[in-house]
mmCIF file of C-alpha atoms in Angstrom:
data_model
loop_
_atom_site.group_PDB
_atom_site.id
_atom_site.type_symbol
_atom_site.label_atom_id
_atom_site.label_comp_id
_atom_site.label_asym_id
_atom_site.label_seq_id
_atom_site.Cartn_x
_atom_site.Cartn_y
_atom_site.Cartn_z
ATOM 1 C CA ASN A 1 34.216 5.049 2.018
ATOM 2 C CA ALA A 2 34.251 1.263 1.843
ATOM 3 C CA GLY A 3 33.492 1.415 -2.243
ATOM 4 C CA VAL A 4 32.156 -1.763 -3.570
ATOM 5 C CA THR A 5 31.634 -4.553 -1.307
ATOM 6 C CA GLN A 6 31.103 -8.238 -1.689
ATOM 7 C CA THR A 7 29.981 -11.064 0.188
ATOM 8 C CA PRO A 8 31.004 -14.066 0.428
ATOM 9 C CA LYS A 9 34.517 -13.953 -0.861
ATOM 10 C CA PHE A 10 34.823 -18.114 -1.110
ATOM 11 C CA GLN A 11 31.907 -20.205 -1.488
ATOM 12 C CA VAL A 12 31.708 -23.841 -2.462
ATOM 13 C CA LEU A 13 28.619 -25.325 -3.243
ATOM 14 C CA LYS A 14 27.434 -28.802 -4.206
ATOM 15 C CA THR A 15 25.252 -29.121 -7.788
ATOM 16 C CA GLY A 16 21.606 -28.173 -7.057
ATOM 17 C CA GLN A 17 22.015 -25.619 -4.177
ATOM 18 C CA SER A 18 20.847 -22.501 -4.084
ATOM 19 C CA MET A 19 22.616 -19.319 -2.688
ATOM 20 C CA THR A 20 22.934 -15.620 -3.267
ATOM 21 C CA LEU A 21 25.670 -13.329 -3.445
ATOM 22 C CA GLN A 22 25.369 -9.608 -2.160
ATOM 23 C CA CYS A 23 26.880 -6.602 -3.340
ATOM 24 C CA ALA A 24 26.405 -3.084 -1.821
ATOM 25 C CA GLN A 25 28.450 0.612 -2.984
ATOM 26 C CA ASP A 26 28.793 3.526 -0.848
ATOM 27 C CA MET A 27 29.104 5.899 -3.611
ATOM 28 C CA ASN A 28 25.637 7.072 -4.601
ATOM 29 C CA HIS A 29 25.878 5.162 -7.954
ATOM 30 C CA ASN A 30 22.797 4.859 -9.891
ATOM 31 C CA SER A 31 24.484 1.919 -12.058
ATOM 32 C CA MET A 32 25.207 -1.579 -10.755
ATOM 33 C CA TYR A 33 26.931 -4.754 -12.663
ATOM 34 C CA TRP A 34 27.381 -8.311 -12.053
ATOM 35 C CA TYR A 35 30.154 -9.652 -13.916
ATOM 36 C CA ARG A 36 31.860 -12.954 -14.025
ATOM 37 C CA GLN A 37 35.542 -13.972 -14.465
ATOM 38 C CA ASP A 38 36.635 -17.360 -16.333
ATOM 39 C CA PRO A 39 40.539 -18.073 -17.061
ATOM 40 C CA GLY A 40 41.164 -16.902 -20.327
ATOM 41 C CA MET A 41 37.746 -15.231 -21.289
ATOM 42 C CA GLY A 42 37.784 -11.835 -19.543
ATOM 43 C CA LEU A 43 34.892 -10.744 -17.676
ATOM 44 C CA ARG A 44 31.277 -11.329 -19.301
ATOM 45 C CA LEU A 45 28.570 -9.149 -18.192
ATOM 46 C CA ILE A 46 25.715 -11.201 -16.547
ATOM 47 C CA TYR A 47 22.848 -8.839 -15.094
ATOM 48 C CA TYR A 48 22.992 -5.166 -14.890
ATOM 49 C CA SER A 49 20.893 -2.420 -13.324
ATOM 50 C CA ALA A 50 21.093 1.307 -14.736
ATOM 51 C CA SER A 51 19.068 2.636 -11.808
ATOM 52 C CA GLU A 52 17.050 1.770 -8.935
ATOM 53 C CA GLY A 53 14.111 -0.441 -9.751
ATOM 54 C CA THR A 54 15.718 -1.783 -13.132
ATOM 55 C CA THR A 55 17.454 -4.906 -14.397
ATOM 56 C CA ASP A 56 18.652 -6.016 -18.043
ATOM 57 C CA LYS A 57 20.265 -9.461 -18.820
ATOM 58 C CA GLY A 58 23.613 -8.868 -19.950
ATOM 59 C CA GLU A 59 25.424 -11.511 -22.266
ATOM 60 C CA VAL A 60 25.304 -14.587 -20.058
ATOM 61 C CA PRO A 61 22.369 -14.364 -17.905
ATOM 62 C CA ASN A 62 20.974 -17.956 -18.139
ATOM 63 C CA GLY A 63 20.882 -19.470 -14.683
ATOM 64 C CA TYR A 64 20.462 -16.301 -12.797
ATOM 65 C CA ASN A 65 18.330 -13.813 -11.095
ATOM 66 C CA VAL A 66 19.246 -10.543 -9.576
ATOM 67 C CA SER A 67 17.050 -8.179 -7.534
ATOM 68 C CA ARG A 68 17.889 -4.189 -7.060
ATOM 69 C CA LEU A 69 17.035 -4.386 -3.223
ATOM 70 C CA ASN A 70 17.742 -0.425 -2.918
ATOM 71 C CA LYS A 71 19.945 2.232 -4.847
ATOM 72 C CA ARG A 72 22.758 0.841 -2.722
ATOM 73 C CA GLU A 73 22.572 -2.981 -3.154
ATOM 74 C CA PHE A 74 22.263 -5.576 -6.112
ATOM 75 C CA SER A 75 22.297 -9.274 -5.448
ATOM 76 C CA LEU A 76 23.191 -12.324 -7.665
ATOM 77 C CA ARG A 77 21.431 -15.522 -6.943
ATOM 78 C CA LEU A 78 21.792 -18.977 -8.489
ATOM 79 C CA GLU A 79 19.231 -21.196 -8.060
ATOM 80 C CA SER A 80 20.144 -24.547 -8.653
ATOM 81 C CA ALA A 81 23.663 -24.330 -8.792
ATOM 82 C CA ALA A 82 25.888 -26.004 -11.580
ATOM 83 C CA PRO A 83 29.635 -26.501 -12.375
ATOM 84 C CA SER A 84 29.563 -24.376 -15.440
ATOM 85 C CA GLN A 85 29.010 -21.532 -12.655
ATOM 86 C CA THR A 86 32.226 -22.057 -11.223
ATOM 87 C CA SER A 87 33.884 -18.557 -11.467
ATOM 88 C CA VAL A 88 35.078 -15.556 -9.983
ATOM 89 C CA TYR A 89 31.802 -13.152 -9.752
ATOM 90 C CA PHE A 90 32.594 -9.393 -9.379
ATOM 91 C CA CYS A 91 30.147 -6.844 -9.029
ATOM 92 C CA ALA A 92 30.693 -3.118 -10.187
ATOM 93 C CA SER A 93 28.982 0.276 -9.983
ATOM 94 C CA GLY A 94 29.168 3.364 -11.839
ATOM 95 C CA ARG A 95 27.697 6.583 -12.382
ATOM 96 C CA THR A 96 25.627 6.984 -15.773
ATOM 97 C CA SER A 97 25.843 10.467 -17.331
ATOM 98 C CA GLY A 98 22.749 11.973 -19.229
ATOM 99 C CA GLY A 99 20.652 9.327 -21.350
ATOM 100 C CA ALA A 100 23.289 6.828 -21.945
ATOM 101 C CA ARG A 101 22.835 3.728 -20.467
ATOM 102 C CA ALA A 102 27.064 3.101 -20.840
ATOM 103 C CA SER A 103 28.738 4.564 -17.341
ATOM 104 C CA ASP A 104 31.716 6.246 -16.484
ATOM 105 C CA THR A 105 34.511 5.073 -14.818
ATOM 106 C CA GLN A 106 33.345 1.671 -12.933
ATOM 107 C CA TYR A 107 34.610 0.745 -9.919
ATOM 108 C CA PHE A 108 34.893 -3.091 -8.731
ATOM 109 C CA GLY A 109 34.367 -5.139 -5.417
ATOM 110 C CA PRO A 110 36.983 -7.827 -4.485
ATOM 111 C CA GLY A 111 35.073 -10.269 -6.201
ATOM 112 C CA THR A 112 33.452 -13.912 -4.942
ATOM 113 C CA ARG A 113 34.960 -17.240 -6.015
ATOM 114 C CA LEU A 114 32.416 -19.727 -6.287
ATOM 115 C CA THR A 115 33.312 -23.320 -6.793
ATOM 116 C CA VAL A 116 29.981 -26.038 -7.468
ATOM 117 C CA LEU A 117 31.575 -29.034 -7.043
ATOM 118 C CA LYS B 1 28.676 -8.355 -31.801
ATOM 119 C CA GLN B 2 31.295 -6.324 -29.953
ATOM 120 C CA GLU B 3 34.300 -8.054 -29.595
ATOM 121 C CA VAL B 4 37.929 -6.884 -27.886
ATOM 122 C CA THR B 5 41.169 -8.516 -28.338
ATOM 123 C CA GLN B 6 44.109 -7.977 -26.407
ATOM 124 C CA ILE B 7 47.649 -8.447 -27.779
ATOM 125 C CA PRO B 8 49.781 -9.599 -26.647
ATOM 126 C CA ALA B 9 48.843 -12.493 -23.986
ATOM 127 C CA ALA B 10 51.314 -12.021 -22.021
ATOM 128 C CA LEU B 11 54.471 -9.700 -21.800
ATOM 129 C CA SER B 12 57.952 -9.867 -19.815
ATOM 130 C CA VAL B 13 59.935 -7.047 -19.747
ATOM 131 C CA PRO B 14 63.031 -5.709 -18.040
ATOM 132 C CA GLU B 15 62.844 -2.951 -14.973
ATOM 133 C CA GLY B 16 62.695 0.285 -16.832
ATOM 134 C CA GLU B 17 61.542 -0.374 -20.256
ATOM 135 C CA ASN B 18 58.702 1.673 -21.989
ATOM 136 C CA LEU B 19 55.841 -0.733 -23.757
ATOM 137 C CA VAL B 20 52.776 -0.890 -25.227
ATOM 138 C CA LEU B 21 49.737 -2.616 -24.550
ATOM 139 C CA ASN B 22 47.140 -3.265 -27.524
ATOM 140 C CA CYS B 23 43.767 -3.127 -27.648
ATOM 141 C CA SER B 24 41.242 -3.359 -30.920
ATOM 142 C CA PHE B 25 37.354 -3.668 -30.766
ATOM 143 C CA THR B 26 35.153 -4.807 -33.872
ATOM 144 C CA ASP B 27 32.275 -1.862 -33.398
ATOM 145 C CA SER B 28 33.560 1.998 -33.536
ATOM 146 C CA ALA B 29 30.243 2.939 -32.203
ATOM 147 C CA ILE B 30 31.617 3.195 -28.621
ATOM 148 C CA TYR B 31 30.381 5.443 -25.697
ATOM 149 C CA ASN B 32 34.186 5.324 -24.001
ATOM 150 C CA LEU B 33 37.243 2.734 -23.432
ATOM 151 C CA GLN B 34 38.762 1.956 -20.207
ATOM 152 C CA TRP B 35 42.066 0.483 -18.861
ATOM 153 C CA PHE B 36 41.947 -1.752 -15.918
ATOM 154 C CA ARG B 37 44.734 -3.080 -13.862
ATOM 155 C CA GLN B 38 44.216 -6.752 -12.024
ATOM 156 C CA ASP B 39 46.592 -8.107 -9.375
ATOM 157 C CA PRO B 40 46.386 -12.337 -8.756
ATOM 158 C CA GLY B 41 43.500 -12.703 -6.760
ATOM 159 C CA LYS B 42 42.033 -9.201 -6.578
ATOM 160 C CA GLY B 43 39.564 -6.919 -7.942
ATOM 161 C CA LEU B 44 39.889 -4.742 -10.985
ATOM 162 C CA THR B 45 41.258 -0.945 -10.507
ATOM 163 C CA SER B 46 40.246 1.451 -13.022
ATOM 164 C CA LEU B 47 43.438 3.127 -14.933
ATOM 165 C CA LEU B 48 42.242 5.581 -17.594
ATOM 166 C CA LEU B 49 38.762 6.110 -19.543
ATOM 167 C CA ILE B 50 38.866 7.597 -22.585
ATOM 168 C CA GLN B 51 35.526 9.329 -23.849
ATOM 169 C CA SER B 52 34.680 8.357 -27.542
ATOM 170 C CA SER B 53 35.309 12.137 -28.168
ATOM 171 C CA GLN B 54 38.419 12.253 -26.726
ATOM 172 C CA ARG B 55 42.239 10.724 -28.130
ATOM 173 C CA GLU B 56 44.168 10.002 -25.423
ATOM 174 C CA GLN B 57 44.282 10.133 -21.282
ATOM 175 C CA THR B 58 47.600 10.566 -19.422
ATOM 176 C CA SER B 59 47.971 9.536 -15.460
ATOM 177 C CA GLY B 60 51.299 9.710 -13.955
ATOM 178 C CA ARG B 61 53.600 6.882 -16.583
ATOM 179 C CA LEU B 62 50.702 5.992 -18.287
ATOM 180 C CA ASN B 63 49.161 7.137 -21.230
ATOM 181 C CA ALA B 64 46.298 5.742 -23.138
ATOM 182 C CA SER B 65 45.146 6.318 -26.419
ATOM 183 C CA LEU B 66 41.746 5.806 -28.828
ATOM 184 C CA ASP B 67 41.560 5.348 -32.407
ATOM 185 C CA LYS B 68 37.738 5.008 -33.107
ATOM 186 C CA SER B 69 38.095 4.724 -36.788
ATOM 187 C CA SER B 70 40.449 2.272 -36.963
ATOM 188 C CA GLY B 71 38.585 0.192 -33.780
ATOM 189 C CA ARG B 72 42.236 0.074 -31.689
ATOM 190 C CA SER B 73 43.685 1.780 -28.221
ATOM 191 C CA THR B 74 47.043 1.313 -26.963
ATOM 192 C CA LEU B 75 47.988 1.806 -23.181
ATOM 193 C CA TYR B 76 51.838 3.042 -22.760
ATOM 194 C CA ILE B 77 53.702 2.379 -19.921
ATOM 195 C CA ALA B 78 56.853 4.336 -19.411
ATOM 196 C CA ALA B 79 59.724 3.704 -17.611
ATOM 197 C CA SER B 80 58.663 0.418 -16.113
ATOM 198 C CA GLN B 81 58.742 -1.192 -12.747
ATOM 199 C CA PRO B 82 58.484 -4.169 -11.291
ATOM 200 C CA GLY B 83 55.465 -2.758 -9.187
ATOM 201 C CA ASP B 84 53.513 -2.541 -12.320
ATOM 202 C CA SER B 85 53.373 -6.373 -12.872
ATOM 203 C CA ALA B 86 49.751 -7.188 -13.250
ATOM 204 C CA THR B 87 47.262 -8.039 -15.850
ATOM 205 C CA TYR B 88 45.838 -5.528 -17.554
ATOM 206 C CA LEU B 89 42.191 -5.331 -19.135
ATOM 207 C CA CYS B 90 40.642 -3.561 -21.902
ATOM 208 C CA ALA B 91 37.188 -2.648 -22.100
ATOM 209 C CA VAL B 92 34.754 -0.728 -24.133
ATOM 210 C CA GLY B 93 31.475 0.950 -22.932
ATOM 211 C CA GLU B 94 28.570 0.958 -25.496
ATOM 212 C CA GLY B 95 25.223 2.344 -24.984
ATOM 213 C CA ARG B 96 22.775 0.089 -24.104
ATOM 214 C CA ARG B 97 25.438 -2.601 -22.227
ATOM 215 C CA ALA B 98 27.508 -2.133 -19.724
ATOM 216 C CA LEU B 99 30.996 -3.351 -20.751
ATOM 217 C CA THR B 100 32.940 -5.448 -22.688
ATOM 218 C CA PHE B 101 35.963 -6.814 -22.075
ATOM 219 C CA GLY B 102 39.135 -8.042 -23.546
ATOM 220 C CA SER B 103 40.730 -11.229 -22.147
ATOM 221 C CA GLY B 104 43.946 -9.285 -20.943
ATOM 222 C CA THR B 105 47.485 -8.860 -20.993
ATOM 223 C CA ARG B 106 49.857 -10.168 -18.107
ATOM 224 C CA LEU B 107 52.511 -8.232 -17.835
ATOM 225 C CA GLN B 108 55.843 -8.700 -15.867
ATOM 226 C CA VAL B 109 58.480 -6.482 -15.170
ATOM 227 C CA GLN B 110 61.452 -7.788 -13.732
ATOM 228 C CA PRO B 111 63.790 -6.382 -11.856
#
């Protein structure tokens, strides 16, 4: 099992360009998440998907869109990149117990390091 | 809004020492609390998960405790080794959102 995979690993964009970050998991998890990590600020939730076909905003959703393509894949799109979106982006997945939306242990991908000039 | 604080921000200890990392959170209505390890330039690895009904979890040399009423958790590392050097992140899981993370404690264990 590969766990959670992310592509690309590194990306440099110019202000105004668009791109999509890809994430896939092979653990049959129903919940998937996108976080960004900035120096000294820990990880902040951008969007999450509690199940296939549903998505919800997190703490910092502005400037991003997501798509839960199927149970395995959850993509993050930057329509018009800004320097403030320079960050490390992590995708995670987890198994949600019962009716709760908070999942059990979350498994993280290796991250995408994005620089916007 | 939940806020998670980790103290200290950085810690350097000699090999073999026992140490405690602290995590505090402002809203005690949590589902669970997790401790993660992050190596430089890498993703996060889950170390321990404590459900809200539990008081502690152990894995090898690691022991994590949870006191919901006081909004605190500690991660105890016994007999530290240079390979334990990493950033340790605490995160709380709540009902409607995913995880709220602290900013981490950067640990260096010197040989």
